[in-house]
Coordinates of C-alpha atoms in Angstrom, one line a residue:
Chain A
M1 CA 131.0 80.3 134.0
D2 CA 130.6 82.5 130.9
D3 CA 127.9 81.3 128.4
A4 CA 130.4 81.2 125.6
K5 CA 132.6 78.9 127.6
I6 CA 129.7 76.6 128.4
V7 CA 128.8 76.4 124.7
Q8 CA 132.4 75.6 123.9
L9 CA 132.2 72.7 126.3
Y10 CA 129.4 71.3 124.2
W11 CA 131.3 71.8 121.0
D12 CA 134.4 70.1 122.6
R13 CA 132.0 67.2 123.6
N14 CA 133.2 67.8 127.1
Q15 CA 130.9 66.0 129.5
L16 CA 131.2 68.8 132.1
A17 CA 128.9 70.8 129.8
I18 CA 125.7 69.3 131.2
P19 CA 126.5 69.6 135.0
V20 CA 127.7 73.2 134.4
T21 CA 124.6 74.0 132.5
A22 CA 122.3 72.4 135.1
D23 CA 124.1 74.4 137.8
K24 CA 123.6 77.7 136.0
Y25 CA 120.3 77.3 134.3
G26 CA 118.6 74.4 136.2
S27 CA 116.3 76.6 138.3
Y28 CA 115.5 78.8 135.3
C29 CA 114.5 75.8 133.1
T30 CA 112.6 74.1 136.0
S31 CA 110.5 77.2 136.6
I32 CA 109.4 77.3 132.9
A33 CA 108.6 73.6 132.9
R34 CA 106.7 73.8 136.2
N35 CA 104.7 76.8 134.9
I36 CA 103.6 74.7 132.0
L37 CA 103.1 71.3 133.6
G38 CA 102.3 72.1 137.2
S39 CA 103.9 68.8 138.3
R40 CA 107.4 68.8 139.8
E41 CA 108.2 65.3 138.6
D42 CA 107.1 66.0 135.0
A43 CA 109.1 69.2 135.1
E44 CA 112.3 67.5 136.3
E45 CA 112.0 65.0 133.5
C46 CA 111.6 67.7 130.9
V47 CA 114.5 69.6 132.3
N48 CA 116.7 66.4 132.1
D49 CA 115.5 65.9 128.5
T50 CA 116.5 69.6 127.8
W51 CA 120.1 68.9 128.7
L52 CA 120.1 65.9 126.4
Q53 CA 118.6 67.9 123.6
A54 CA 121.1 70.7 124.2
W55 CA 123.9 68.1 123.9
N56 CA 122.5 66.9 120.6
S57 CA 121.9 70.4 119.3
M58 CA 125.4 71.8 120.0
P59 CA 127.1 71.4 117.5
P60 CA 125.8 72.5 115.0
H61 CA 124.1 75.3 116.9
R62 CA 126.2 77.9 118.7
P63 CA 123.6 80.0 120.6
A64 CA 124.5 83.6 121.4
L65 CA 121.9 83.6 124.2
L66 CA 122.2 80.3 126.0
S67 CA 119.4 81.0 128.5
A68 CA 116.8 81.8 125.8
F69 CA 118.1 78.8 123.8
L70 CA 117.6 76.4 126.7
G71 CA 114.3 78.1 127.6
K72 CA 112.9 77.5 124.2
I73 CA 113.9 73.8 124.3
V74 CA 112.3 73.3 127.7
R75 CA 109.2 75.2 126.7
N76 CA 108.7 73.0 123.7
L77 CA 109.4 69.8 125.5
S78 CA 107.1 70.8 128.4
F79 CA 104.3 71.8 126.1
N80 CA 104.6 68.5 124.2
R81 CA 104.4 66.7 127.6
H82 CA 101.4 68.8 128.5
K83 CA 99.6 67.8 125.3
H84 CA 100.4 64.2 126.1
N85 CA 99.1 64.6 129.6
T86 CA 96.0 66.3 128.4
A87 CA 95.2 63.5 126.0
A88 CA 95.6 61.1 129.0
K89 CA 93.3 63.4 131.0
R90 CA 95.8 64.5 133.5
G91 CA 97.9 67.6 133.9
G92 CA 97.7 71.1 135.4
G93 CA 99.9 74.2 135.3
E94 CA 99.2 77.6 133.8
V95 CA 98.8 76.3 130.2
P96 CA 95.0 75.8 130.2
A97 CA 94.5 79.4 131.3
V98 CA 97.0 80.7 128.8
L99 CA 95.5 78.8 126.0
D100 CA 92.0 80.1 126.9
E101 CA 93.3 83.6 126.7
L102 CA 95.0 82.9 123.3
A103 CA 91.9 81.2 122.0
Q104 CA 90.3 84.7 122.0
L105 CA 92.7 85.7 119.3
V106 CA 92.4 82.7 116.9
S107 CA 89.7 81.3 114.7
G108 CA 90.1 77.8 116.0
G109 CA 90.3 76.3 112.5
D110 CA 93.2 74.3 111.2
D111 CA 93.8 75.7 107.8
V112 CA 96.8 73.9 106.1
H113 CA 97.2 76.9 103.8
Q114 CA 98.1 78.9 106.8
Q115 CA 101.3 77.0 107.2
V116 CA 103.1 79.4 104.9
E117 CA 102.1 82.3 107.1
Y118 CA 103.5 81.0 110.3
K119 CA 106.9 82.5 109.8
E120 CA 105.3 85.8 108.7
I121 CA 103.2 85.8 111.9
T122 CA 106.3 85.1 114.1
R123 CA 108.0 88.0 112.4
A124 CA 105.0 90.3 112.9
V125 CA 104.7 89.3 116.6
N126 CA 108.4 90.2 117.1
A127 CA 107.9 93.5 115.4
F128 CA 104.8 94.1 117.5
L129 CA 106.7 93.4 120.7
L130 CA 109.3 96.0 119.7
T131 CA 106.6 98.7 119.5
L132 CA 105.7 98.1 123.2
P133 CA 107.2 99.9 126.2
Q134 CA 109.7 97.6 128.0
D135 CA 107.4 96.8 130.9
K136 CA 104.4 95.8 128.8
R137 CA 106.7 93.7 126.5
G138 CA 108.0 92.0 129.7
I139 CA 104.5 91.3 130.9
F140 CA 103.5 89.8 127.6
I141 CA 106.6 87.6 127.4
R142 CA 106.3 86.5 131.0
R143 CA 102.7 85.3 130.4
Y144 CA 102.9 83.8 126.9
W145 CA 106.6 82.7 126.7
H146 CA 107.5 81.8 130.3
T147 CA 103.9 80.9 131.0
D148 CA 104.1 82.7 134.4
S149 CA 100.9 82.9 136.4
I150 CA 99.1 86.2 136.7
S151 CA 100.0 86.4 140.4
A152 CA 103.7 85.8 139.7
I153 CA 103.6 88.6 137.1
A154 CA 101.8 90.9 139.4
S155 CA 104.4 90.3 142.1
R156 CA 107.3 90.8 139.6
Y157 CA 106.0 94.1 138.3
N158 CA 104.5 95.4 141.6
M159 CA 101.0 95.5 140.1
K160 CA 97.7 94.2 141.2
E161 CA 96.5 91.0 139.6
N162 CA 93.5 92.7 138.1
A163 CA 95.8 95.3 136.5
V164 CA 97.9 92.6 134.9
S165 CA 94.8 90.9 133.5
V166 CA 93.6 94.1 132.0
T167 CA 97.0 94.9 130.5
L168 CA 97.2 91.4 129.0
N169 CA 93.7 91.8 127.6
R170 CA 94.6 95.1 125.9
L171 CA 97.9 93.6 124.6
R172 CA 96.1 90.6 123.1
K173 CA 93.6 93.0 121.4
K174 CA 96.4 95.2 120.2
L175 CA 98.3 92.2 118.8
G176 CA 95.2 91.0 117.0
D177 CA 94.6 94.4 115.4
Y178 CA 98.3 94.7 114.5
L179 CA 98.2 91.3 112.7
K180 CA 95.0 92.1 111.0
E181 CA 96.3 95.4 109.7
R182 CA 99.1 93.4 108.1
G183 CA 96.7 91.0 106.5
L184 CA 97.5 88.2 108.9
Y185 CA 94.5 86.3 110.3
L186 CA 95.0 83.8 113.1
Chain B
M1 CA 94.7 78.5 113.8
T2 CA 94.3 76.9 117.2
A3 CA 95.4 78.3 120.5
D4 CA 97.9 75.5 120.8
K5 CA 99.5 76.5 117.5
L6 CA 99.7 80.1 118.5
Y7 CA 101.3 79.2 121.8
E8 CA 103.9 77.2 119.9
L9 CA 104.5 80.1 117.6
L10 CA 105.0 82.4 120.5
G11 CA 107.9 80.1 121.5
D12 CA 109.7 81.7 118.5
I13 CA 109.7 85.2 120.0
D14 CA 113.1 86.8 119.4
Q15 CA 115.6 85.4 121.9
T16 CA 117.1 88.9 122.5
L17 CA 113.6 90.0 123.8
I18 CA 113.4 86.9 126.1
N19 CA 116.9 87.7 127.3
E20 CA 116.0 91.4 127.9
C21 CA 112.9 90.2 129.9
D22 CA 115.0 87.8 132.0
A23 CA 117.8 90.2 132.6
R24 CA 115.6 93.0 133.8
P25 CA 115.8 93.3 137.6
R26 CA 112.5 93.1 139.5
P27 CA 111.3 96.6 140.4
K28 CA 111.7 97.3 144.1
A29 CA 108.5 97.1 146.2
K30 CA 106.9 100.4 147.0
P31 CA 107.6 101.4 150.6
D32 CA 104.8 101.2 153.1
P33 CA 103.0 104.6 153.0
A34 CA 102.7 104.7 156.8
R35 CA 106.5 104.5 157.0
Q36 CA 107.1 107.1 154.3
K37 CA 106.3 110.0 156.5
W38 CA 108.8 108.8 159.0
Y39 CA 111.4 108.5 156.2
A40 CA 110.6 112.0 155.1
A41 CA 111.0 113.3 158.7
V42 CA 114.4 111.6 159.1
A43 CA 115.5 112.9 155.7
C44 CA 114.5 116.5 156.7
L45 CA 116.5 116.1 159.9
C46 CA 119.5 114.9 158.0
I47 CA 119.3 117.8 155.6
A48 CA 119.0 120.3 158.5
V49 CA 122.0 118.7 160.3
C50 CA 124.1 118.8 157.1
I51 CA 123.3 122.5 156.6
A52 CA 123.7 123.5 160.2
L53 CA 126.8 121.6 161.1
P54 CA 129.3 123.2 158.7
L55 CA 128.0 126.6 159.7
M56 CA 128.5 125.9 163.3
L57 CA 132.0 124.5 162.8
H58 CA 133.1 127.1 160.2
K59 CA 135.9 129.4 161.4
P60 CA 136.4 132.1 158.8
D61 CA 139.7 133.3 160.2
S62 CA 141.4 129.9 160.4
P63 CA 144.3 129.6 158.0
H64 CA 144.0 125.8 158.1
S65 CA 140.4 125.3 156.9
S66 CA 140.2 121.9 155.1
D67 CA 140.3 121.7 151.3
Q68 CA 137.2 119.7 150.1
S69 CA 138.9 118.8 146.9
D70 CA 141.0 116.2 148.7
V71 CA 138.0 113.9 148.8
Q72 CA 136.8 114.6 145.3
G73 CA 139.6 112.9 143.4
D74 CA 142.4 114.1 141.4
T75 CA 141.1 117.2 139.7
G76 CA 139.0 118.9 142.4
N77 CA 136.3 119.6 139.8
N78 CA 133.2 119.6 142.0
T79 CA 130.8 121.0 139.4
Q80 CA 130.2 117.7 137.6
P81 CA 128.9 114.4 139.0
P82 CA 131.4 111.6 139.3
H83 CA 132.6 110.4 136.0
I84 CA 135.6 109.0 134.2
S85 CA 137.7 111.2 131.9
L86 CA 139.5 109.6 129.0
G87 CA 141.1 111.3 126.0
G88 CA 139.3 114.5 126.9
V89 CA 135.9 112.8 127.0
A90 CA 133.7 112.3 130.0
Y91 CA 132.1 108.9 130.5
Y92 CA 129.1 108.3 132.9
S93 CA 127.8 105.0 134.0
S94 CA 124.9 103.7 131.8
S95 CA 121.4 103.3 133.3
H96 CA 120.5 100.9 130.5
I97 CA 123.4 98.6 129.6
P98 CA 123.5 95.7 132.1
T99 CA 126.6 95.0 134.1
S100 CA 128.6 92.0 132.9
R101 CA 130.3 89.2 134.9
E102 CA 132.8 88.8 132.1
L103 CA 134.7 91.5 130.3
P104 CA 133.1 91.9 126.9
E105 CA 135.2 90.9 123.9
G106 CA 137.7 93.3 122.4
Y107 CA 138.2 95.4 125.5
E108 CA 141.8 95.9 126.9
L109 CA 143.1 97.5 130.1
T110 CA 144.0 101.2 129.9
E111 CA 146.0 103.3 132.3
D112 CA 144.9 106.6 130.9
A113 CA 141.6 107.0 132.6
S114 CA 141.1 109.6 135.3
F115 CA 138.4 108.9 137.9
I116 CA 136.8 112.3 138.7
G117 CA 134.8 112.5 141.9
Y118 CA 135.6 109.0 143.0
S119 CA 137.7 108.2 146.1
Q120 CA 139.7 105.7 144.2
S121 CA 140.3 104.4 140.7
S122 CA 139.4 101.0 139.3
P123 CA 140.6 99.0 136.3
C124 CA 139.3 100.5 133.2
Y125 CA 139.0 98.8 129.8
V126 CA 138.6 100.3 126.3
N127 CA 137.8 98.9 122.8
P128 CA 139.1 101.0 119.9
D129 CA 136.3 99.7 117.8
R130 CA 133.7 100.9 120.3
P131 CA 135.0 104.2 121.7
E132 CA 131.6 105.3 122.9
W133 CA 131.6 102.6 125.7
I134 CA 134.2 101.8 128.2
Y135 CA 134.0 99.2 131.0
V136 CA 135.2 99.6 134.6
Y137 CA 135.6 96.7 137.0
S138 CA 133.6 97.2 140.1
E139 CA 134.9 95.2 143.1
M140 CA 131.8 95.9 145.1
R141 CA 129.5 94.4 142.3
N142 CA 132.1 91.9 141.2
A143 CA 131.1 92.9 137.6
Y144 CA 132.1 95.1 134.7
V145 CA 130.1 98.3 134.6
C146 CA 129.6 100.1 131.3
Y147 CA 130.3 103.8 131.1
V148 CA 129.0 105.8 128.1
D149 CA 130.4 108.8 126.4
Q150 CA 128.4 111.8 127.7
R151 CA 127.6 112.9 124.1
L152 CA 125.7 109.6 123.7
R153 CA 124.5 108.7 127.1
G154 CA 120.7 109.3 127.3
S155 CA 120.6 110.9 123.9
D156 CA 117.8 110.0 121.5
I157 CA 119.3 109.6 118.1
I158 CA 118.0 108.4 114.7
C159 CA 120.1 107.2 111.9
Y160 CA 118.4 107.7 108.5
N161 CA 120.2 106.9 105.3
G162 CA 123.6 107.5 106.9
E163 CA 122.6 110.9 108.4
Y164 CA 122.2 111.4 112.1
Y165 CA 119.4 113.3 113.8
I166 CA 119.2 114.1 117.5
S167 CA 116.0 114.7 119.4
M168 CA 115.3 118.4 120.3
R169 CA 114.9 117.1 123.9
N170 CA 118.6 116.2 123.9
A171 CA 120.1 118.7 121.5
H172 CA 121.8 120.8 124.1
Y173 CA 124.1 123.6 123.2
S174 CA 125.3 124.9 126.5
S175 CA 127.0 121.8 128.1
S176 CA 130.7 121.0 128.0
A177 CA 130.1 118.8 125.0
P178 CA 127.4 120.6 123.0
A179 CA 125.5 118.6 120.3
V180 CA 124.6 121.6 118.2
T181 CA 125.2 125.4 118.1
K182 CA 122.9 127.7 120.0
E183 CA 121.9 129.5 116.7
Y184 CA 120.9 126.2 115.1
Y185 CA 119.0 125.0 118.1
V186 CA 117.1 128.3 118.5
K187 CA 116.2 128.3 114.8
M188 CA 114.8 124.8 114.9
D189 CA 113.1 125.5 118.2
N190 CA 111.3 128.5 116.7
K191 CA 110.3 126.6 113.6
Y192 CA 109.2 123.2 115.2
G193 CA 109.6 123.2 118.9
R194 CA 110.4 120.0 120.7
Y195 CA 107.3 118.2 119.5
I196 CA 104.2 118.8 117.5
D197 CA 100.8 117.7 118.9
G198 CA 97.8 116.6 117.0
Y199 CA 98.8 116.8 113.4
L200 CA 101.5 115.9 110.9
P201 CA 102.8 119.1 109.3
D202 CA 102.3 119.5 105.6
G203 CA 105.1 118.0 103.4
F204 CA 106.0 115.2 105.8
E205 CA 105.8 111.7 104.5
L206 CA 106.4 108.3 106.1
A207 CA 110.0 107.3 105.9
G208 CA 109.4 103.9 107.6
E209 CA 109.5 102.2 110.9
A210 CA 112.7 102.8 112.8
V211 CA 114.5 99.7 114.2
F212 CA 115.3 100.0 117.9
T213 CA 119.0 99.4 118.5
G214 CA 119.0 99.7 122.2
K215 CA 119.4 102.6 124.6
D216 CA 122.9 104.2 124.8
T217 CA 123.9 102.6 121.5
V218 CA 124.9 104.3 118.3
P219 CA 122.1 103.5 115.8
T220 CA 123.2 102.3 112.4
G221 CA 121.3 101.1 109.3
A222 CA 118.9 102.6 106.8
L223 CA 116.4 103.7 109.6
A224 CA 117.3 103.0 113.2
S225 CA 116.7 104.7 116.6
N226 CA 118.3 104.2 120.0
D227 CA 115.2 105.4 121.8
R228 CA 112.5 103.0 120.6
S229 CA 110.9 101.7 117.4
G230 CA 108.3 103.8 115.8
E231 CA 107.2 105.5 112.6
V232 CA 109.5 108.2 111.3
Y233 CA 108.5 111.0 108.9
Y234 CA 110.7 113.1 106.6
S235 CA 110.2 116.1 104.4
T236 CA 112.0 116.8 101.2
N237 CA 111.4 120.5 101.9
D238 CA 113.4 120.4 105.1
P239 CA 116.0 117.6 105.1
D240 CA 117.3 118.8 108.5
V241 CA 114.3 117.5 110.3
L242 CA 112.7 114.1 111.1
L243 CA 109.5 113.5 113.1
M244 CA 108.9 110.4 115.2
E245 CA 105.4 109.5 116.2
D246 CA 104.7 108.7 119.9
E247 CA 102.2 105.9 119.7
K248 CA 101.6 105.9 123.5
M249 CA 99.8 109.3 123.3
L250 CA 96.0 109.3 122.9
N251 CA 96.3 112.0 120.2
P252 CA 99.2 111.9 117.8
R253 CA 102.4 113.5 119.0
Y254 CA 105.5 113.9 116.8
Y255 CA 108.9 114.4 118.4
V256 CA 111.2 116.6 116.5
Y257 CA 114.7 115.3 115.6
I258 CA 117.3 117.6 113.9
R259 CA 120.2 116.7 111.7
Y260 CA 123.5 117.1 113.5
D261 CA 127.2 116.2 113.2
C262 CA 127.2 112.9 115.2
P263 CA 130.6 112.3 116.7
F264 CA 130.0 108.5 116.5
A265 CA 129.0 108.3 112.8
P266 CA 130.9 105.5 111.2

């Protein structure tokens, strides 16, 4: 079913909305949750919570890109679950490796004054991504948004794993430089 | 900032970029090199057969030799690749705009399209508000395929303050739908060429960063490009020219865009 029609089901409070969404985007959301959490059971719970949150968000939201809208919800829920699991000394998935990589870009401090810059940083990251060729942009998004493993990205882009790691390393450095040039320090 | 916070911030990446990344099909795996030589040998054999067979079967004196135009569609115009002709404009399928399971909004069926070089026609849809794109329903793909006006398809265009500039790489003058005149092209080619390597010519200043509107689209706005985002330079001495920096090159390279009469200007 067309995304616009699915969104309309939510707006009409039609209970078919959830099974139709699960049918179309279940595997997509599950793969994101599993990348982050590593556990099938945890991932399924987060995906079920995603449908509930989508139900509560529409209305008022009317997303133009339903897949990305649902992906963002499941990513946030899964990351929150990951933090909960980490506090409880359990958990797996790709997140620890991804966070290690991102740690190279940040100061590690928790400056409250930086709160105001968050939106500015998000805007700059989007602008930075638009400067990249499509393949490199895809590799960056696959790693840091979908939280795909290096091997999954290598397979997707017909690259060697080492080449993916080198590309990501360069992209992180380029992003850091791009933000610094604009006076944004992480 | 902590890595956790940065990871959360990256969750706010523009949804259109996420969608672009999701929609992009996986590249095909490279063929096994050992098999490639066999593929090449088979291809050579096929070419040899294709050339030899008509020569062997050709009977110059026969009054009933077949007319190849029968299989080329309704015009018999064999010089152009398959395309759709509508209102005197040729449309070719886009390499960039993804097919759609649903007919995009605003499109209506038209009976006026001619399918040139295709063995049969298919339902064709037009949108008066977007004449540069038409959609054709493909039964084989079970999807609507976007065809783009040949004057736009693959052309790198910049819109700057309401004026349109086309890349010297695409500013052809000899096709059936020339973008510029030969005189204008030759003049600009002599003055700037297709690109300038290594230095920014005197008098050029930064106009800003062009917003990327997507391939095969008509860029609109204060400064927009349908090729990519990038820094654009202008010169008050020569308002017919813009330069766009290619950031992928080790040394600076500036592609030359020339002002032209864009048929899609709003």
